[in-house]
Each structure stands twice: as C-alpha cells, then as structure tokens.
Short mmCIF file of C-alpha atoms in Angstrom, two decimals:
data_model
loop_
_atom_site.label_atom_id
_atom_site.label_comp_id
_atom_site.label_asym_id
_atom_site.label_seq_id
_atom_site.Cartn_x
_atom_site.Cartn_y
_atom_site.Cartn_z
CA MET A 899 0.26 0.08 -0.16
CA LEU A 900 2.46 2.03 0.87
CA SER A 901 5.04 3.67 -0.98
CA ALA A 902 8.69 4.97 -1.21
CA ASP A 903 8.05 8.16 0.96
CA GLY A 904 6.03 6.94 2.73
CA THR A 905 2.56 8.47 0.95
CA PHE A 906 -0.86 5.75 -1.21
CA PRO A 907 -3.70 6.82 -2.78
CA VAL A 908 -7.09 7.11 -0.96
CA ILE A 909 -10.34 7.93 -3.10
CA VAL A 910 -12.75 11.29 -2.15
CA VAL A 911 -16.10 8.91 -1.53
CA ALA A 912 -17.40 12.80 -0.18
CA GLN A 913 -18.28 15.24 -0.38
CA GLN A 914 -19.81 17.70 1.87
CA GLN A 915 -19.77 22.10 1.40
CA GLU A 916 -20.15 22.88 5.45
CA THR A 917 -20.05 26.24 5.12
CA SER A 918 -19.36 29.04 1.65
CA GLU A 919 -15.87 27.92 2.07
CA VAL A 920 -15.46 24.99 3.57
CA VAL A 921 -15.67 21.13 2.27
CA SER A 922 -15.86 17.79 4.67
CA LEU A 923 -13.70 15.36 2.33
CA GLU A 924 -14.69 12.04 3.35
CA LEU A 925 -11.60 8.85 1.60
CA ALA A 926 -11.39 4.92 1.90
CA LEU A 927 -8.44 3.88 -0.39
CA PRO A 928 -9.88 1.89 -3.60
CA ASP A 929 -10.51 -1.77 -2.36
CA GLY A 930 -12.24 -0.75 0.47
CA SER A 931 -9.84 -2.48 3.19
CA GLU A 932 -9.29 -0.87 6.56
CA LEU A 933 -7.65 2.64 6.62
CA PRO A 934 -4.63 3.07 9.73
CA THR A 935 -5.61 3.26 13.04
CA TRP A 936 -5.12 6.62 14.64
CA THR A 937 -6.22 9.06 17.60
CA PRO A 938 -7.92 12.13 18.61
CA GLY A 939 -5.12 15.27 17.09
CA ALA A 940 -4.20 13.49 13.86
CA HIS A 941 -3.18 14.52 11.28
CA ILE A 942 -2.36 14.32 7.09
CA ASP A 943 0.10 14.75 4.78
CA VAL A 944 -2.04 15.22 1.03
CA ALA A 945 -0.36 16.28 -1.85
CA VAL A 946 -1.36 19.05 -3.20
CA GLY A 947 -0.12 19.58 -7.01
CA ALA A 948 2.52 22.14 -8.31
CA ALA A 949 1.81 23.66 -4.75
CA GLY A 950 3.07 20.61 -3.02
CA VAL A 951 1.86 19.03 -0.31
CA ARG A 952 0.10 20.43 2.97
CA GLN A 953 -1.50 18.82 6.73
CA TYR A 954 -4.52 18.86 6.92
CA SER A 955 -6.60 17.07 11.03
CA LEU A 956 -8.65 13.73 10.66
CA CYS A 957 -11.97 15.39 11.54
CA GLY A 958 -13.93 12.41 11.68
CA ASP A 959 -14.81 8.97 14.33
CA PRO A 960 -11.37 7.37 15.08
CA GLN A 961 -13.67 3.78 15.45
CA ASP A 962 -14.26 4.04 11.30
CA ARG A 963 -11.87 2.12 10.05
CA HIS A 964 -13.12 2.50 6.68
CA ARG A 965 -13.62 6.67 6.24
CA TRP A 966 -10.86 9.71 7.02
CA ARG A 967 -12.76 12.78 6.74
CA ILE A 968 -10.74 16.26 6.65
CA GLY A 969 -12.10 20.01 6.60
CA VAL A 970 -11.02 22.39 4.06
CA LEU A 971 -11.14 26.25 4.42
CA LEU A 972 -11.02 27.72 0.29
CA GLU A 973 -7.78 30.38 1.49
CA ARG A 974 -8.32 32.84 -1.73
CA ASP A 975 -5.14 34.88 -0.53
CA GLY A 976 -2.88 31.22 0.46
CA ARG A 977 -0.41 29.04 -2.06
CA GLY A 978 -2.83 27.66 -3.82
CA GLY A 979 -3.45 23.97 -1.46
CA SER A 980 -6.57 24.70 -0.47
CA ARG A 981 -7.89 25.40 -4.04
CA TYR A 982 -6.18 22.38 -5.48
CA LEU A 983 -8.69 20.41 -3.50
CA HIS A 984 -11.73 22.37 -3.65
CA ARG A 985 -10.55 21.81 -7.20
CA GLU A 986 -10.30 17.77 -7.24
CA SER A 987 -12.46 17.26 -4.42
CA ALA A 988 -15.36 15.45 -6.60
CA PRO A 989 -16.21 11.28 -5.82
CA GLY A 990 -13.58 9.16 -7.06
CA ASN A 991 -10.85 11.51 -7.82
CA THR A 992 -7.65 10.43 -6.21
CA LEU A 993 -5.05 11.81 -3.61
CA THR A 994 -2.41 10.72 -2.39
CA VAL A 995 -1.89 10.72 1.49
CA SER A 996 0.92 9.98 4.32
CA LEU A 997 0.42 7.85 7.01
CA PRO A 998 -1.33 9.79 10.60
CA ARG A 999 0.69 12.18 12.58
CA ASN A 1000 -0.11 13.07 16.39
CA ASN A 1001 1.49 16.44 17.19
CA PHE A 1002 -2.10 17.00 19.61
CA ALA A 1003 -2.45 14.31 21.19
CA LEU A 1004 -5.41 14.49 23.93
CA GLU A 1005 -4.06 13.67 27.20
CA PRO A 1006 -6.20 11.80 29.85
CA SER A 1007 -7.94 13.94 31.76
CA ARG A 1008 -11.44 15.19 34.24
CA ASP A 1009 -10.95 18.45 32.90
CA TYR A 1010 -10.60 20.40 29.52
CA ILE A 1011 -10.59 23.55 27.61
CA PHE A 1012 -11.23 23.49 24.54
CA VAL A 1013 -11.00 26.39 22.51
CA ALA A 1014 -10.97 27.07 17.99
CA GLY A 1015 -11.29 29.60 16.12
CA GLY A 1016 -12.02 28.94 12.07
CA ILE A 1017 -10.73 25.96 11.06
CA GLY A 1018 -8.96 24.49 13.88
CA ILE A 1019 -11.86 23.69 15.54
CA THR A 1020 -11.35 20.25 13.04
CA PRO A 1021 -8.79 18.45 15.27
CA ILE A 1022 -11.05 19.40 17.62
CA LEU A 1023 -14.12 16.99 16.76
CA PRO A 1024 -12.94 13.60 17.31
CA MET A 1025 -10.90 15.32 20.91
CA ILE A 1026 -14.92 16.79 22.46
CA ALA A 1027 -16.00 12.71 21.64
CA ALA A 1028 -13.30 11.17 23.06
CA ALA A 1029 -14.15 13.46 25.86
CA HIS A 1030 -17.39 13.21 26.13
CA ALA A 1031 -17.21 9.16 25.95
CA GLU A 1032 -14.80 9.28 28.72
CA GLY A 1033 -17.32 10.75 30.80
CA ALA A 1034 -15.30 13.67 31.38
CA THR A 1035 -16.14 17.97 32.65
CA TRP A 1036 -15.04 19.13 29.57
CA THR A 1037 -16.25 22.00 27.69
CA LEU A 1038 -15.75 24.42 24.07
CA HIS A 1039 -15.48 28.15 22.83
CA TYR A 1040 -15.65 28.06 19.63
CA GLY A 1041 -15.05 31.57 18.01
CA GLY A 1042 -15.26 32.73 14.08
CA ARG A 1043 -16.04 35.64 11.95
CA THR A 1044 -19.34 35.24 12.14
CA ARG A 1045 -21.47 32.07 12.32
CA GLN A 1046 -21.89 31.14 8.90
CA SER A 1047 -18.26 31.22 8.12
CA MET A 1048 -18.06 28.95 11.22
CA ALA A 1049 -18.10 25.08 10.15
CA TYR A 1050 -19.88 21.90 11.84
CA LEU A 1051 -22.22 23.78 14.39
CA ASP A 1052 -24.99 21.62 13.21
CA GLU A 1053 -22.70 18.08 15.06
CA ILE A 1054 -21.33 20.38 17.53
CA SER A 1055 -24.91 21.91 18.39
CA GLU A 1056 -26.01 17.95 19.96
CA TYR A 1057 -23.49 18.84 23.15
CA GLY A 1058 -25.25 21.61 24.65
CA SER A 1059 -24.44 23.64 26.63
CA ARG A 1060 -21.27 22.62 27.03
CA VAL A 1061 -20.25 24.60 23.51
CA ARG A 1062 -20.41 27.67 23.40
CA VAL A 1063 -20.48 29.26 19.82
CA LEU A 1064 -18.71 32.83 19.76
CA PRO A 1065 -19.00 34.82 16.32
CA GLN A 1066 -16.93 37.77 16.23
CA ASP A 1067 -19.68 40.03 14.56
CA GLU A 1068 -22.07 39.33 17.69
CA CYS A 1069 -19.87 38.78 20.78
CA GLY A 1070 -16.71 40.44 19.76
CA LEU A 1071 -12.82 38.62 20.10
CA LEU A 1072 -12.87 35.20 22.08
CA PRO A 1073 -12.81 36.43 25.77
CA LEU A 1074 -9.62 34.13 27.05
CA ASP A 1075 -9.33 36.08 30.72
CA ASP A 1076 -12.96 34.99 31.43
CA ILE A 1077 -12.42 31.51 29.77
CA LEU A 1078 -9.60 30.81 31.69
CA ALA A 1079 -10.18 32.06 34.93
CA GLY A 1080 -11.96 29.24 36.09
CA ILE A 1081 -10.26 26.20 35.22
CA GLY A 1082 -9.29 23.96 37.73
CA PRO A 1083 -6.26 23.22 38.96
CA ASP A 1084 -6.27 19.31 37.39
CA ALA A 1085 -7.75 20.78 33.59
CA GLN A 1086 -6.09 19.89 30.73
CA VAL A 1087 -5.77 23.65 28.25
CA TYR A 1088 -6.13 22.75 23.91
CA CYS A 1089 -6.81 25.35 20.75
CA CYS A 1090 -5.58 25.59 17.69
CA GLY A 1091 -6.53 28.02 16.02
CA PRO A 1092 -5.63 32.06 13.95
CA GLU A 1093 -1.41 33.31 15.03
CA PRO A 1094 -3.35 36.08 17.18
CA LEU A 1095 -5.30 33.55 19.04
CA LEU A 1096 -3.55 30.79 19.98
CA ALA A 1097 0.01 34.30 20.68
CA ALA A 1098 -3.12 35.52 22.79
CA ILE A 1099 -3.58 32.53 24.83
CA GLU A 1100 -0.28 30.85 25.02
CA PRO A 1101 1.29 32.17 28.38
CA VAL A 1102 -1.21 30.36 30.29
CA ASP A 1103 0.54 27.15 31.73
CA SER A 1104 3.22 26.31 29.29
CA GLN A 1105 2.14 22.34 31.37
CA ARG A 1106 -1.33 22.45 30.23
CA LEU A 1107 -2.08 24.07 26.91
CA HIS A 1108 -1.37 22.28 23.97
CA VAL A 1109 -1.69 24.46 20.74
CA GLU A 1110 -1.83 23.44 16.85
CA ARG A 1111 -0.64 25.90 14.63
CA PHE A 1112 -1.33 25.01 10.77
CA ARG A 1113 1.04 27.70 9.89
CA PRO A 1114 4.40 28.32 11.32
CA ARG A 1115 5.07 31.06 14.02
CA SER A 1116 6.99 34.08 13.36
CA VAL A 1117 10.38 33.35 14.53
CA ASP A 1118 11.75 36.09 17.53
CA GLU A 1119 13.93 38.10 16.68
CA ALA A 1120 15.89 38.19 19.02
CA LEU A 1121 16.84 34.43 18.25
CA GLY A 1122 19.99 37.03 16.36
CA PRO A 1123 21.30 36.17 12.73
CA ASP A 1124 21.93 32.81 11.81
CA ARG A 1125 25.48 31.08 12.00
CA ASP A 1126 27.44 27.65 10.48
CA PHE A 1127 27.27 25.20 12.70
CA THR A 1128 28.43 21.44 12.29
CA VAL A 1129 26.09 18.38 12.71
CA LYS A 1130 27.14 15.22 13.03
CA ILE A 1131 25.42 12.07 12.52
CA ALA A 1132 26.07 9.38 15.99
CA SER A 1133 25.67 6.10 13.82
CA THR A 1134 28.66 6.83 11.41
CA GLY A 1135 30.96 9.18 13.13
CA ALA A 1136 30.35 11.72 9.95
CA THR A 1137 30.48 16.19 10.52
CA ILE A 1138 28.40 17.92 7.77
CA ARG A 1139 28.64 21.37 7.83
CA VAL A 1140 25.74 23.67 8.24
CA GLY A 1141 25.54 27.23 6.21
CA GLU A 1142 24.40 29.86 7.68
CA ASP A 1143 22.01 30.31 4.27
CA GLN A 1144 21.05 26.67 5.28
CA SER A 1145 19.06 24.23 6.66
CA ILE A 1146 19.99 21.18 8.20
CA VAL A 1147 17.50 18.98 6.52
CA ASP A 1148 18.94 20.60 3.27
CA ALA A 1149 23.37 19.73 4.13
CA LEU A 1150 22.31 16.87 4.83
CA GLU A 1151 20.56 15.76 1.71
CA ASP A 1152 23.93 17.62 0.34
CA ALA A 1153 25.69 15.23 2.25
CA GLY A 1154 23.58 12.28 0.49
CA ILE A 1155 21.69 12.25 4.32
CA VAL A 1156 17.71 11.64 3.61
CA VAL A 1157 15.92 12.59 6.30
CA GLU A 1158 12.02 12.14 6.57
CA THR A 1159 10.38 15.55 5.82
CA SER A 1160 6.77 17.18 4.66
CA CYS A 1161 6.28 20.58 5.29
CA ARG A 1162 9.82 22.40 5.81
CA GLU A 1163 8.36 25.32 7.91
CA GLY A 1164 8.68 23.15 11.39
CA THR A 1165 4.37 22.86 11.71
CA CYS A 1166 4.42 18.36 11.10
CA ALA A 1167 7.09 17.40 13.25
CA SER A 1168 7.81 14.94 11.05
CA CYS A 1169 11.26 15.23 10.35
CA GLU A 1170 12.07 15.58 14.52
CA THR A 1171 14.85 13.91 15.38
CA PRO A 1172 17.07 13.01 19.32
CA VAL A 1173 19.60 15.38 19.94
CA LEU A 1174 22.45 13.51 22.28
CA GLU A 1175 25.13 16.75 22.74
CA GLY A 1176 24.40 20.74 21.54
CA GLU A 1177 22.36 23.11 21.96
CA VAL A 1178 19.75 23.91 20.24
CA CYS A 1179 17.73 27.23 18.69
CA HIS A 1180 14.29 25.61 18.20
CA ARG A 1181 11.95 27.69 15.65
CA ASP A 1182 9.21 24.84 15.00
CA SER A 1183 5.73 25.54 15.43
CA VAL A 1184 5.73 22.46 17.58
CA LEU A 1185 7.24 21.67 19.98
CA THR A 1186 6.21 23.07 23.88
CA ALA A 1187 7.79 25.57 25.84
CA HIS A 1188 8.55 22.68 28.23
CA GLU A 1189 10.03 20.45 25.31
CA ARG A 1190 11.67 23.26 24.44
CA GLU A 1191 13.41 23.74 27.54
CA GLN A 1192 14.32 20.26 27.57
CA SER A 1193 15.78 20.34 23.99
CA ALA A 1194 15.27 16.40 22.89
CA SER A 1195 15.19 16.67 20.29
CA ILE A 1196 15.58 19.49 17.15
CA MET A 1197 12.82 20.10 13.96
CA LEU A 1198 16.26 20.01 11.24
CA CYS A 1199 13.45 21.39 8.79
CA VAL A 1200 13.96 25.06 10.80
CA SER A 1201 15.42 24.31 14.12
CA ARG A 1202 19.23 25.20 14.05
CA ALA A 1203 21.84 25.31 16.73
CA ARG A 1204 23.88 27.92 19.22
CA THR A 1205 26.56 25.51 20.03
CA ASP A 1206 29.14 24.59 17.05
CA LEU A 1207 28.19 21.14 17.62
CA LEU A 1208 24.97 19.00 17.20
CA VAL A 1209 25.13 15.37 17.54
CA LEU A 1210 21.84 14.20 16.10
CA ASP A 1211 21.15 10.18 16.70
CA LEU A 1212 20.63 9.37 13.04
#
C-alpha cells in the first residue's frame, strides 16, 4: 500500500459543503480495506499538485476504519493548496496522503477546556467526542468571523450547553480571560486556530496548554542572525557543516543523507530528530515550551544550533 516515500492513494468518496468556504472530504482506500488507525489530534499530509503538500487534521470518527474525514478551508490568498483540493475533491477523484501523525494528542484527564478559532475546530471535533465518551468534564469555546463562516455547528449542537458558539461579529474576540479564569487545577487546555488566538492564549501554564498551528509561528528576532555550525551523525561519526543560509535538512541532503520531511516549515514534525549533544535554537511550531527547555529533539527543517556542534541520533 505504501510507496517508497510513505504515501498512498485514497479515493474521495463523499464531499460536503459545510460553509461557503469550508468543504468536508471523506476518504477511503481504493479497495475498501481498513485505513491505518489514528487518535484525536492527528493529521495527514495531502499532496496538492504543484503547490506541494499540506497538512489537514482528521476530524471524523477514529473508530471508523474505512473512512477518514478532513475539513478544507478555501484560502483565497493562500499558496494554492486549498484551491487545488476544492477543485479536485469531487467524489471518485484520487488523492495522495501520508500515514497519520499526532503532535496534538489528547492526554487523559477528567477536565478539559477546548478553544477553537475558525477551521481550528477540525482537530477539536474528535477530541470533544472522546472526552464526552469518557465522561470527562469539558467545555468548548468556538469563535469565528461570523456564524455563517463557522463549520460543523450542527454537529456540535448535540452537546448543548457544553458548547459556546461566539462569532466575532456578534460577541467580539474570544474572551480568553473569562474562559481561563475558572479552570480547575487539573484541567488540560487545547487550542487550535489562527496565530493571533494562539499568541494570546500561550501565556497559560505551559504544562497544561496544548496548541496546534496550521502555519509556522513568527521567528523571534531576539534569536539573532543565523550562523554556521556542524552536525554530527551519531551512527557513523560523519560531520556536516551547515551554512548560515542553509537548513539542516538541506545540508544533510547535500551530503547524501535523506531525512523524512514534509512541510519544511516546522509545523508537521515529520523531521523531528533526537539530539544527543549540543544546544538547540528552536524555531518550530510544534514543541511546547517545556519540550524546548528539555531540547531532547529538533525539527531539522527550521531549527538550528546555538553551539558549534550538534550531535544527532541519526
């Protein structure tokens, strides 16, 4: 089923227009066999023609082994990936996808706060279903530009008062201070949405906050200019110099060392690699603040070294 690069074909078996700009696609294997397993928070890579690859959260039922569902927002000013999928998503068409990866896994808890902005509702949908099935205490705070632009409202309405729908044109920006003011000491907070929302919520205790970005976070100018450094491959002892204008991935590829990578912008974690020695200058949009402090791994496509030498477990 898998090709050499870890991808495989799926068929679009159903299409549902959720709003004027959001379409749901249901995907299945061509032979109707079972799809790989996944857990709430997982995403897949989807090939989008000349625009490359994009990541989309799985937003259906993890127990349904024969169909995957993704939600695609048409980004009119984007780079073309969403336009490709809206154009090529007719039932019967074939798409190329990857195995699921999960950088936004739902941790076991008895108490959750879910915050979603716009298309950020997609990874949250299976999360609230799982929390509800487990009998956990939870609330969802869902914002968007207008009620008409917010997808899956009918689907989440079955949860009643646990869900707060807060369109910006009716309620203003999501009231994060109010949402977070009364959270319990053991509550886990999950948030997905546009960058301004994530930046506003990130001052929350990093041990309890989980966020997922669809686009890379802005690089902190305080990190300073790029500099060259050396990476060492632990398994062979080979050393590769990384120029100030190169990514680690590019330098490794130039040396004939192929590393799995997809987004090349620090959002998908496909190139995450353990670090055995050296200090990392983290520039990804995946690791939590706590994980960055530990520096046990690095996203080779965007992050760099603060030290002259970085030893990688490759």
